[in-house]
Structure formats: C-alpha cells, structure tokens
Tab-separated table of N, CA and C in Angstrom:
chain	number	residue	atom	x	y	z
A	4	LEU	N	37.996	0.721	11.041
A	4	LEU	CA	36.554	0.908	11.024
A	4	LEU	C	36.121	1.351	12.416
A	5	LEU	N	35.502	2.513	12.498
A	5	LEU	CA	35.074	3.052	13.791
A	5	LEU	C	33.942	2.231	14.388
A	6	CYS	N	32.930	1.940	13.563
A	6	CYS	CA	31.795	1.174	14.055
A	6	CYS	C	31.002	0.637	12.875
A	7	SER	N	30.082	-0.231	13.170
A	7	SER	CA	29.123	-0.669	12.152
A	7	SER	C	27.734	-0.559	12.767
A	8	ILE	N	26.788	-0.236	11.903
A	8	ILE	CA	25.407	-0.093	12.339
A	8	ILE	C	24.610	-1.199	11.659
A	9	HIS	N	23.862	-1.934	12.437
A	9	HIS	CA	23.060	-3.038	11.916
A	9	HIS	C	21.595	-2.711	12.161
A	10	THR	N	20.828	-2.687	11.085
A	10	THR	CA	19.402	-2.376	11.202
A	10	THR	C	18.589	-3.671	11.185
A	11	PHE	N	17.422	-3.608	11.775
A	11	PHE	CA	16.580	-4.795	11.885
A	11	PHE	C	15.306	-4.690	11.057
A	12	GLY	N	15.259	-3.739	10.150
A	12	GLY	CA	14.118	-3.609	9.261
A	12	GLY	C	14.305	-4.508	8.056
A	13	LYS	N	13.474	-4.321	7.063
A	13	LYS	CA	13.487	-5.050	5.795
A	13	LYS	C	13.588	-6.548	5.991
A	14	ALA	N	14.767	-7.138	5.855
A	14	ALA	CA	14.897	-8.600	5.882
A	14	ALA	C	14.398	-9.202	7.193
A	15	ALA	N	14.704	-8.561	8.305
A	15	ALA	CA	14.285	-9.113	9.592
A	15	ALA	C	12.815	-8.824	9.877
A	16	GLY	N	12.257	-7.842	9.212
A	16	GLY	CA	10.850	-7.516	9.414
A	16	GLY	C	10.570	-6.929	10.782
A	17	CYS	N	11.563	-6.348	11.398
A	17	CYS	CA	11.403	-5.755	12.724
A	17	CYS	C	11.748	-4.274	12.624
A	18	HIS	N	12.060	-3.655	13.735
A	18	HIS	CA	12.516	-2.270	13.716
A	18	HIS	C	13.638	-2.108	14.729
A	19	GLY	N	14.390	-1.013	14.574
A	19	GLY	CA	15.484	-0.738	15.480
A	19	GLY	C	16.817	-1.006	14.822
A	20	ALA	N	17.869	-0.711	15.571
A	20	ALA	CA	19.233	-0.896	15.063
A	20	ALA	C	20.189	-0.958	16.243
A	21	VAL	N	21.393	-1.406	15.977
A	21	VAL	CA	22.456	-1.410	16.983
A	21	VAL	C	23.720	-0.826	16.376
A	22	VAL	N	24.536	-0.269	17.243
A	22	VAL	CA	25.865	0.203	16.862
A	22	VAL	C	26.847	-0.781	17.468
A	23	ALA	N	27.723	-1.346	16.653
A	23	ALA	CA	28.754	-2.259	17.130
A	23	ALA	C	30.101	-1.569	16.960
A	24	GLY	N	30.891	-1.585	18.003
A	24	GLY	CA	32.194	-0.937	17.927
A	24	GLY	C	33.065	-1.364	19.087
A	25	SER	N	34.177	-0.701	19.204
A	25	SER	CA	35.129	-1.019	20.269
A	25	SER	C	34.523	-0.665	21.625
A	26	SER	N	35.129	-1.198	22.678
A	26	SER	CA	34.637	-0.884	24.016
A	26	SER	C	34.807	0.605	24.309
A	27	THR	N	35.826	1.237	23.736
A	27	THR	CA	36.024	2.673	23.916
A	27	THR	C	34.867	3.447	23.291
A	28	LEU	N	34.481	3.077	22.075
A	28	LEU	CA	33.363	3.752	21.411
A	28	LEU	C	32.066	3.553	22.189
A	29	ILE	N	31.799	2.330	22.595
A	29	ILE	CA	30.557	2.042	23.319
A	29	ILE	C	30.545	2.817	24.638
A	30	SER	N	31.670	2.862	25.326
A	30	SER	CA	31.769	3.629	26.569
A	30	SER	C	31.487	5.108	26.308
A	31	TYR	N	32.029	5.632	25.237
A	31	TYR	CA	31.784	7.029	24.868
A	31	TYR	C	30.289	7.262	24.620
A	32	LEU	N	29.660	6.383	23.852
A	32	LEU	CA	28.233	6.543	23.559
A	32	LEU	C	27.389	6.468	24.827
A	33	VAL	N	27.710	5.532	25.707
A	33	VAL	CA	26.959	5.388	26.950
A	33	VAL	C	27.095	6.647	27.810
A	34	ASN	N	28.294	7.232	27.826
A	34	ASN	CA	28.534	8.390	28.685
A	34	ASN	C	28.150	9.728	28.072
A	35	TYR	N	28.205	9.852	26.755
A	35	TYR	CA	27.953	11.148	26.130
A	35	TYR	C	26.730	11.180	25.212
A	36	ALA	N	26.133	10.051	24.989
A	36	ALA	CA	24.942	10.015	24.138
A	36	ALA	C	23.786	9.336	24.869
A	37	ARG	N	23.803	9.445	26.208
A	37	ARG	CA	22.769	8.797	27.020
A	37	ARG	C	21.347	9.133	26.575
A	38	PRO	N	21.017	10.423	26.322
A	38	PRO	CA	19.631	10.713	25.904
A	38	PRO	C	19.251	9.961	24.629
A	39	PHE	N	20.190	9.848	23.709
A	39	PHE	CA	19.920	9.123	22.472
A	39	PHE	C	19.800	7.628	22.741
A	40	VAL	N	20.727	7.093	23.498
A	40	VAL	CA	20.731	5.656	23.787
A	40	VAL	C	19.439	5.261	24.486
A	41	TYR	N	19.055	5.983	25.519
A	41	TYR	CA	17.900	5.564	26.296
A	41	TYR	C	16.571	5.980	25.682
A	42	SER	N	16.576	6.998	24.847
A	42	SER	CA	15.321	7.377	24.194
A	42	SER	C	14.991	6.443	23.041
A	43	THR	N	15.979	5.703	22.569
A	43	THR	CA	15.749	4.808	21.428
A	43	THR	C	15.869	3.334	21.805
A	44	ALA	N	16.002	3.047	23.075
A	44	ALA	CA	16.135	1.652	23.497
A	44	ALA	C	14.877	0.868	23.122
A	45	LEU	N	15.089	-0.346	22.682
A	45	LEU	CA	13.969	-1.180	22.266
A	45	LEU	C	13.341	-1.897	23.457
A	46	PRO	N	12.024	-2.045	23.439
A	46	PRO	CA	11.368	-2.805	24.508
A	46	PRO	C	11.670	-4.304	24.360
A	47	PRO	N	11.512	-5.052	25.440
A	47	PRO	CA	11.838	-6.488	25.410
A	47	PRO	C	11.144	-7.265	24.284
A	48	HIS	N	9.874	-6.956	23.987
A	48	HIS	CA	9.189	-7.729	22.947
A	48	HIS	C	9.842	-7.512	21.579
A	49	SER	N	10.405	-6.329	21.348
A	49	SER	CA	11.104	-6.082	20.074
A	49	SER	C	12.385	-6.908	20.002
A	50	LEU	N	13.085	-7.004	21.127
A	50	LEU	CA	14.316	-7.797	21.157
A	50	LEU	C	14.020	-9.276	20.903
A	51	ILE	N	12.921	-9.747	21.464
A	51	ILE	CA	12.520	-11.140	21.236
A	51	ILE	C	12.169	-11.339	19.760
A	52	SER	N	11.459	-10.380	19.170
A	52	SER	CA	11.113	-10.471	17.737
A	52	SER	C	12.361	-10.525	16.872
A	53	ILE	N	13.345	-9.687	17.188
A	53	ILE	CA	14.599	-9.667	16.414
A	53	ILE	C	15.313	-11.009	16.549
A	54	ARG	N	15.409	-11.523	17.770
A	54	ARG	CA	16.074	-12.821	17.980
A	54	ARG	C	15.373	-13.928	17.188
A	55	GLN	N	14.041	-13.954	17.246
A	55	GLN	CA	13.286	-14.985	16.528
A	55	GLN	C	13.466	-14.842	15.018
A	56	ALA	N	13.474	-13.602	14.523
A	56	ALA	CA	13.668	-13.376	13.091
A	56	ALA	C	15.029	-13.907	12.644
A	57	TYR	N	16.070	-13.620	13.419
A	57	TYR	CA	17.402	-14.089	13.040
A	57	TYR	C	17.524	-15.602	13.170
A	58	GLU	N	16.897	-16.195	14.170
A	58	GLU	CA	16.919	-17.658	14.278
A	58	GLU	C	16.240	-18.287	13.076
A	59	SER	N	15.137	-17.699	12.632
A	59	SER	CA	14.438	-18.206	11.452
A	59	SER	C	15.280	-18.017	10.192
A	60	MET	N	15.831	-16.810	10.019
A	60	MET	CA	16.619	-16.528	8.804
A	60	MET	C	17.870	-17.386	8.715
A	61	MET	N	18.506	-17.636	9.849
A	61	MET	CA	19.775	-18.355	9.839
A	61	MET	C	19.599	-19.868	9.983
A	62	GLY	N	18.395	-20.318	10.227
A	62	GLY	CA	18.141	-21.742	10.411
A	62	GLY	C	17.682	-22.415	9.134
A	63	PRO	N	17.182	-23.642	9.236
A	63	PRO	CA	16.753	-24.408	8.068
A	63	PRO	C	15.611	-23.752	7.293
A	64	VAL	N	14.711	-23.074	7.979
A	64	VAL	CA	13.598	-22.403	7.290
A	64	VAL	C	14.143	-21.296	6.393
A	65	GLY	N	15.038	-20.488	6.934
A	65	GLY	CA	15.639	-19.414	6.147
A	65	GLY	C	16.429	-19.947	4.971
A	66	GLU	N	17.168	-21.013	5.192
A	66	GLU	CA	17.958	-21.611	4.106
A	66	GLU	C	17.057	-22.119	2.986
A	67	ARG	N	15.969	-22.775	3.361
A	67	ARG	CA	15.027	-23.267	2.352
A	67	ARG	C	14.426	-22.106	1.564
A	68	ARG	N	14.020	-21.074	2.263
A	68	ARG	CA	13.414	-19.917	1.587
A	68	ARG	C	14.414	-19.230	0.657
A	69	ARG	N	15.680	-19.121	1.083
A	69	ARG	CA	16.699	-18.520	0.204
A	69	ARG	C	16.894	-19.350	-1.056
A	70	ARG	N	16.951	-20.668	-0.913
A	70	ARG	CA	17.107	-21.528	-2.095
A	70	ARG	C	15.955	-21.323	-3.064
A	71	VAL	N	14.731	-21.279	-2.525
A	71	VAL	CA	13.545	-21.103	-3.372
A	71	VAL	C	13.577	-19.750	-4.063
A	72	VAL	N	13.801	-18.678	-3.326
A	72	VAL	CA	13.732	-17.349	-3.926
A	72	VAL	C	14.833	-17.154	-4.969
A	73	PHE	N	16.011	-17.706	-4.746
A	73	PHE	CA	17.065	-17.543	-5.747
A	73	PHE	C	16.830	-18.431	-6.971
A	74	ARG	N	16.078	-19.511	-6.790
A	74	ARG	CA	15.642	-20.282	-7.960
A	74	ARG	C	14.675	-19.427	-8.780
A	75	TRP	N	13.780	-18.691	-8.108
A	75	TRP	CA	12.847	-17.807	-8.825
A	75	TRP	C	13.592	-16.664	-9.519
A	76	VAL	N	14.643	-16.154	-8.898
A	76	VAL	CA	15.440	-15.092	-9.532
A	76	VAL	C	16.053	-15.608	-10.830
A	77	ARG	N	16.649	-16.795	-10.787
A	77	ARG	CA	17.249	-17.371	-12.008
A	77	ARG	C	16.191	-17.584	-13.090
A	78	LEU	N	15.038	-18.146	-12.721
A	78	LEU	CA	13.963	-18.395	-13.677
A	78	LEU	C	13.459	-17.078	-14.270
A	79	PHE	N	13.242	-16.084	-13.419
A	79	PHE	CA	12.770	-14.777	-13.883
A	79	PHE	C	13.742	-14.191	-14.898
A	80	ARG	N	15.014	-14.205	-14.589
A	80	ARG	CA	16.006	-13.595	-15.475
A	80	ARG	C	16.145	-14.378	-16.784
A	81	GLU	N	15.926	-15.694	-16.727
A	81	GLU	CA	15.972	-16.498	-17.957
A	81	GLU	C	14.774	-16.193	-18.858
A	82	GLU	N	13.623	-15.906	-18.272
A	82	GLU	CA	12.395	-15.790	-19.046
A	82	GLU	C	11.921	-14.366	-19.300
A	83	ILE	N	12.596	-13.376	-18.740
A	83	ILE	CA	12.110	-12.000	-18.857
A	83	ILE	C	12.145	-11.488	-20.295
A	84	SER	N	13.025	-12.021	-21.122
A	84	SER	CA	13.104	-11.523	-22.505
A	84	SER	C	11.770	-11.724	-23.231
A	85	ASP	N	11.069	-12.833	-22.949
A	85	ASP	CA	9.741	-13.042	-23.553
A	85	ASP	C	8.759	-11.984	-23.060
A	86	GLY	N	8.815	-11.654	-21.771
A	86	GLY	CA	7.938	-10.635	-21.215
A	86	GLY	C	8.225	-9.259	-21.786
A	87	ILE	N	9.500	-8.938	-21.968
A	87	ILE	CA	9.864	-7.640	-22.545
A	87	ILE	C	9.417	-7.572	-23.998
A	88	ALA	N	9.545	-8.670	-24.730
A	88	ALA	CA	9.077	-8.701	-26.127
A	88	ALA	C	7.572	-8.440	-26.183
A	89	ALA	N	6.817	-9.034	-25.267
A	89	ALA	CA	5.366	-8.817	-25.226
A	89	ALA	C	5.046	-7.363	-24.891
A	90	LEU	N	5.805	-6.765	-23.984
A	90	LEU	CA	5.583	-5.357	-23.645
A	90	LEU	C	5.897	-4.443	-24.825
A	91	LYS	N	6.931	-4.797	-25.595
A	91	LYS	CA	7.280	-3.983	-26.770
A	91	LYS	C	6.165	-4.024	-27.812
A	92	GLU	N	5.465	-5.157	-27.903
A	92	GLU	CA	4.321	-5.251	-28.810
A	92	GLU	C	3.154	-4.410	-28.301
A	93	GLU	N	2.936	-4.443	-27.009
A	93	GLU	CA	1.818	-3.700	-26.401
A	93	GLU	C	2.097	-2.192	-26.356
A	94	PHE	N	3.349	-1.834	-26.213
A	94	PHE	CA	3.760	-0.426	-26.110
A	94	PHE	C	4.828	-0.137	-27.165
A	95	PRO	N	4.427	-0.043	-28.432
A	95	PRO	CA	5.406	0.175	-29.500
A	95	PRO	C	6.179	1.484	-29.298
A	96	GLY	N	7.454	1.433	-29.602
A	96	GLY	CA	8.309	2.613	-29.494
A	96	GLY	C	8.879	2.840	-28.106
A	97	MET	N	8.463	2.059	-27.132
A	97	MET	CA	9.015	2.208	-25.778
A	97	MET	C	10.238	1.326	-25.623
A	98	ASP	N	11.169	1.817	-24.817
A	98	ASP	CA	12.369	1.038	-24.498
A	98	ASP	C	12.193	0.375	-23.138
A	99	PHE	N	12.699	-0.833	-23.022
A	99	PHE	CA	12.668	-1.580	-21.769
A	99	PHE	C	14.048	-2.178	-21.565
A	100	GLU	N	14.598	-2.012	-20.359
A	100	GLU	CA	15.926	-2.559	-20.073
A	100	GLU	C	15.912	-3.225	-18.707
A	101	LEU	N	16.229	-4.516	-18.674
A	101	LEU	CA	16.356	-5.229	-17.404
A	101	LEU	C	17.704	-4.868	-16.792
A	102	LEU	N	17.667	-4.359	-15.574
A	102	LEU	CA	18.918	-4.014	-14.897
A	102	LEU	C	19.552	-5.266	-14.298
A	103	PRO	N	20.881	-5.311	-14.261
A	103	PRO	CA	21.539	-6.463	-13.639
A	103	PRO	C	21.261	-6.490	-12.136
A	104	SER	N	20.876	-7.631	-11.626
A	104	SER	CA	20.640	-7.776	-10.193
A	104	SER	C	20.587	-9.254	-9.830
A	105	PRO	N	21.421	-9.674	-8.891
A	105	PRO	CA	21.347	-11.062	-8.424
A	105	PRO	C	20.329	-11.237	-7.301
A	106	SER	N	19.682	-10.147	-6.882
A	106	SER	CA	18.810	-10.210	-5.716
A	106	SER	C	17.353	-10.441	-6.107
A	107	PRO	N	16.497	-10.708	-5.132
A	107	PRO	CA	15.071	-10.866	-5.417
A	107	PRO	C	14.389	-9.571	-5.846
A	108	ILE	N	15.073	-8.443	-5.725
A	108	ILE	CA	14.522	-7.177	-6.205
A	108	ILE	C	15.066	-6.940	-7.603
A	109	GLN	N	14.173	-6.984	-8.582
A	109	GLN	CA	14.532	-6.811	-9.983
A	109	GLN	C	13.941	-5.497	-10.481
A	110	ALA	N	14.512	-4.967	-11.548
A	110	ALA	CA	14.005	-3.706	-12.084
A	110	ALA	C	14.122	-3.687	-13.595
A	111	VAL	N	13.071	-3.160	-14.229
A	111	VAL	CA	13.059	-2.954	-15.677
A	111	VAL	C	12.913	-1.455	-15.896
A	112	VAL	N	13.915	-0.864	-16.573
A	112	VAL	CA	13.879	0.572	-16.846
A	112	VAL	C	12.850	0.847	-17.932
A	113	VAL	N	11.967	1.812	-17.642
A	113	VAL	CA	10.962	2.296	-18.587
A	113	VAL	C	11.056	3.822	-18.515
A	114	PRO	N	11.850	4.450	-19.402
A	114	PRO	CA	12.082	5.896	-19.294
A	114	PRO	C	10.793	6.714	-19.355
A	115	GLY	N	10.697	7.692	-18.438
A	115	GLY	CA	9.554	8.598	-18.392
A	115	GLY	C	8.562	8.209	-17.316
A	116	ASN	N	8.226	9.151	-16.444
A	116	ASN	CA	7.285	8.866	-15.350
A	116	ASN	C	5.949	8.338	-15.850
A	117	GLU	N	5.353	9.036	-16.812
A	117	GLU	CA	4.030	8.635	-17.300
A	117	GLU	C	4.076	7.271	-17.981
A	118	ARG	N	5.109	7.046	-18.760
A	118	ARG	CA	5.250	5.736	-19.421
A	118	ARG	C	5.398	4.624	-18.396
A	119	CYS	N	6.234	4.862	-17.409
A	119	CYS	CA	6.467	3.858	-16.372
A	119	CYS	C	5.163	3.555	-15.629
A	120	ILE	N	4.407	4.585	-15.300
A	120	ILE	CA	3.124	4.395	-14.612
A	120	ILE	C	2.156	3.608	-15.484
A	121	SER	N	2.092	3.942	-16.775
A	121	SER	CA	1.124	3.246	-17.641
A	121	SER	C	1.490	1.775	-17.823
A	122	VAL	N	2.778	1.465	-17.910
A	122	VAL	CA	3.187	0.053	-18.031
A	122	VAL	C	2.862	-0.691	-16.740
A	123	CYS	N	3.105	-0.063	-15.592
A	123	CYS	CA	2.760	-0.702	-14.313
A	123	CYS	C	1.261	-0.958	-14.205
A	124	GLN	N	0.465	0.020	-14.601
A	124	GLN	CA	-0.991	-0.169	-14.553
A	124	GLN	C	-1.419	-1.314	-15.461
A	125	TYR	N	-0.828	-1.389	-16.639
A	125	TYR	CA	-1.125	-2.485	-17.565
A	125	TYR	C	-0.758	-3.826	-16.925
A	126	LEU	N	0.429	-3.917	-16.364
A	126	LEU	CA	0.866	-5.175	-15.751
A	126	LEU	C	-0.008	-5.560	-14.559
A	127	ARG	N	-0.469	-4.571	-13.805
A	127	ARG	CA	-1.358	-4.865	-12.676
A	127	ARG	C	-2.734	-5.315	-13.146
A	128	ASN	N	-3.271	-4.610	-14.134
A	128	ASN	CA	-4.639	-4.890	-14.581
A	128	ASN	C	-4.737	-6.120	-15.481
A	129	VAL	N	-3.830	-6.241	-16.418
A	129	VAL	CA	-3.905	-7.328	-17.398
A	129	VAL	C	-3.121	-8.553	-16.923
A	130	GLY	N	-1.911	-8.322	-16.456
A	130	GLY	CA	-1.064	-9.445	-16.048
A	130	GLY	C	-1.266	-9.883	-14.620
A	131	LYS	N	-1.973	-9.043	-13.830
A	131	LYS	CA	-2.210	-9.326	-12.415
A	131	LYS	C	-0.898	-9.423	-11.634
A	132	PHE	N	0.089	-8.579	-12.029
A	132	PHE	CA	1.368	-8.539	-11.333
A	132	PHE	C	1.365	-7.382	-10.346
A	133	ASP	N	1.902	-7.608	-9.172
A	133	ASP	CA	1.967	-6.574	-8.145
A	133	ASP	C	3.306	-5.850	-8.282
A	134	VAL	N	3.363	-4.911	-9.217
A	134	VAL	CA	4.597	-4.174	-9.510
A	134	VAL	C	4.374	-2.685	-9.254
A	135	TYR	N	5.457	-1.979	-9.041
A	135	TYR	CA	5.373	-0.568	-8.685
A	135	TYR	C	6.331	0.267	-9.519
A	136	PRO	N	5.894	1.485	-9.907
A	136	PRO	CA	6.798	2.383	-10.636
A	136	PRO	C	7.721	3.114	-9.660
A	137	ILE	N	8.979	3.182	-10.008
A	137	ILE	CA	9.940	3.997	-9.265
A	137	ILE	C	10.263	5.158	-10.190
A	138	ARG	N	9.846	6.354	-9.795
A	138	ARG	CA	9.851	7.501	-10.706
A	138	ARG	C	10.844	8.572	-10.294
A	139	THR	N	11.078	9.487	-11.220
A	139	THR	CA	11.835	10.693	-10.926
A	139	THR	C	11.013	11.488	-9.908
A	140	PRO	N	11.570	12.040	-8.881
A	140	PRO	CA	12.984	12.272	-8.607
A	140	PRO	C	13.666	11.180	-7.783
A	141	THR	N	12.964	10.088	-7.466
A	141	THR	CA	13.601	9.009	-6.702
A	141	THR	C	14.773	8.426	-7.475
A	142	VAL	N	14.629	8.310	-8.789
A	142	VAL	CA	15.723	7.870	-9.665
A	142	VAL	C	15.957	8.972	-10.699
A	143	ALA	N	17.096	8.920	-11.353
A	143	ALA	CA	17.444	9.942	-12.344
A	143	ALA	C	16.432	9.956	-13.491
A	144	LYS	N	16.215	11.139	-14.051
A	144	LYS	CA	15.313	11.286	-15.198
A	144	LYS	C	15.814	10.380	-16.325
A	145	GLY	N	14.891	9.654	-16.927
A	145	GLY	CA	15.249	8.707	-17.982
A	145	GLY	C	15.591	7.319	-17.467
A	146	LYS	N	15.677	7.165	-16.139
A	146	LYS	CA	15.986	5.866	-15.523
A	146	LYS	C	14.827	5.359	-14.674
A	147	GLU	N	13.612	5.875	-14.916
A	147	GLU	CA	12.434	5.402	-14.202
A	147	GLU	C	12.318	3.898	-14.437
A	148	ARG	N	11.781	3.212	-13.473
A	148	ARG	CA	11.784	1.742	-13.579
A	148	ARG	C	10.587	1.101	-12.900
A	149	ILE	N	10.359	-0.130	-13.283
A	149	ILE	CA	9.341	-0.959	-12.651
A	149	ILE	C	10.073	-1.845	-11.651
A	150	ARG	N	9.610	-1.812	-10.428
A	150	ARG	CA	10.215	-2.624	-9.374
A	150	ARG	C	9.454	-3.934	-9.285
A	151	ILE	N	10.188	-5.023	-9.373
A	151	ILE	CA	9.614	-6.363	-9.327
A	151	ILE	C	10.280	-7.094	-8.165
A	152	ILE	N	9.481	-7.601	-7.248
A	152	ILE	CA	10.044	-8.281	-6.084
A	152	ILE	C	9.589	-9.733	-6.097
A	153	LEU	N	10.551	-10.621	-6.050
A	153	LEU	CA	10.266	-12.056	-6.006
A	153	LEU	C	10.334	-12.520	-4.547
A	154	HIS	N	9.448	-13.444	-4.191
A	154	HIS	CA	9.360	-13.933	-2.818
A	154	HIS	C	9.432	-15.458	-2.809
A	155	SER	N	9.815	-16.006	-1.678
A	155	SER	CA	9.865	-17.463	-1.560
A	155	SER	C	8.466	-18.066	-1.617
A	156	HIS	N	7.437	-17.290	-1.299
A	156	HIS	CA	6.076	-17.826	-1.368
A	156	HIS	C	5.486	-17.782	-2.787
A	157	ASN	N	6.210	-17.162	-3.740
A	157	ASN	CA	5.748	-17.221	-5.123
A	157	ASN	C	5.797	-18.673	-5.598
A	158	GLU	N	5.033	-18.938	-6.639
A	158	GLU	CA	5.063	-20.251	-7.265
A	158	GLU	C	5.596	-20.080	-8.675
A	159	GLU	N	6.005	-21.172	-9.290
A	159	GLU	CA	6.580	-21.097	-10.636
A	159	GLU	C	5.616	-20.418	-11.613
A	160	LYS	N	4.328	-20.707	-11.492
A	160	LYS	CA	3.345	-20.099	-12.400
A	160	LYS	C	3.302	-18.576	-12.259
A	161	ASP	N	3.683	-18.040	-11.096
A	161	ASP	CA	3.707	-16.590	-10.886
A	161	ASP	C	4.811	-15.917	-11.694
A	162	ILE	N	5.801	-16.675	-12.080
A	162	ILE	CA	6.977	-16.111	-12.739
A	162	ILE	C	6.882	-16.255	-14.257
A	163	HIS	N	6.167	-17.246	-14.739
A	163	HIS	CA	6.048	-17.456	-16.190
A	163	HIS	C	5.178	-16.393	-16.818
C-alpha cells in the first residue's frame, strides 16, 4: 500500500485530509509537492476541531451515540415493511425496495425520478419525515431512491 488518505468531513464534521505513508513518500511530497502541501495546510483551529471530534467519537460519548443509532437502525429495518405496505396503498402500482445496509444511511428504491420525488414530498408533507430523493443521473436509471438517515438524536417515536 503506497499511502492512505484520511478525510475529516462527514463523520468528524470538520474539513481537510491527511496523507499517511512511508517516510520516503512523505519526504517526496514535502520536497516535490510543496505548493500543494502548503496551500492546503489547515489552520490551528481546524486541527483543534479535528482532535476534539475524534476524542468525542472515540470516547464514551461517541460509544453511547453509536449504540443508540445502531439500535435505531435495527428498529427501522424491523419495522420498515409496515411503512412500505402503507406506501403501496398510497401509491398503487409503485415498487418499493429496501436496500441492504447496516449503516445509519438507509435507502428505499422508488424507480423513476418523478415517482421518487412525489413519494419524498408525500413523506415530508404527510409523515413529516426529512427524506431526500436520490435521482438519475446520480444513481442508475430505475434505481432512484429515497435516502433516509437515522441519527443518535432521533427518538423511538421518530422511527415508528
């Protein structure tokens, strides 16, 4: 493995990235990629934010939040069949498919951009769910989907 790149967005809620590699690689980057290295260097406050984010994620707070969110993932996946049945009644003739995912990001395939948008609007307006359509060309035609994100701050009533 030549190197690995670690980003600090998304889970850490920060910005920036690092390249980890052998001392030979790092020496090469320092000597031949100086404009890139120094033009993208993070300011001290960003480094402090990254450190604090990782301390939180890897400490007891992060562990508690992971336990909670994965409990919501299990509950969501156990109960989604009732929600899909209700959607089939509201939108006769439409197909809905829950994609396999162990993560807090879940997806239900609703083929067709317009169909996917209309189901999302229905869920936002009637169900008060904060869901988003992922449409073609972002995903393959016929694989448009509703993106559902579960959070540790959700409550059980949010999932039922």
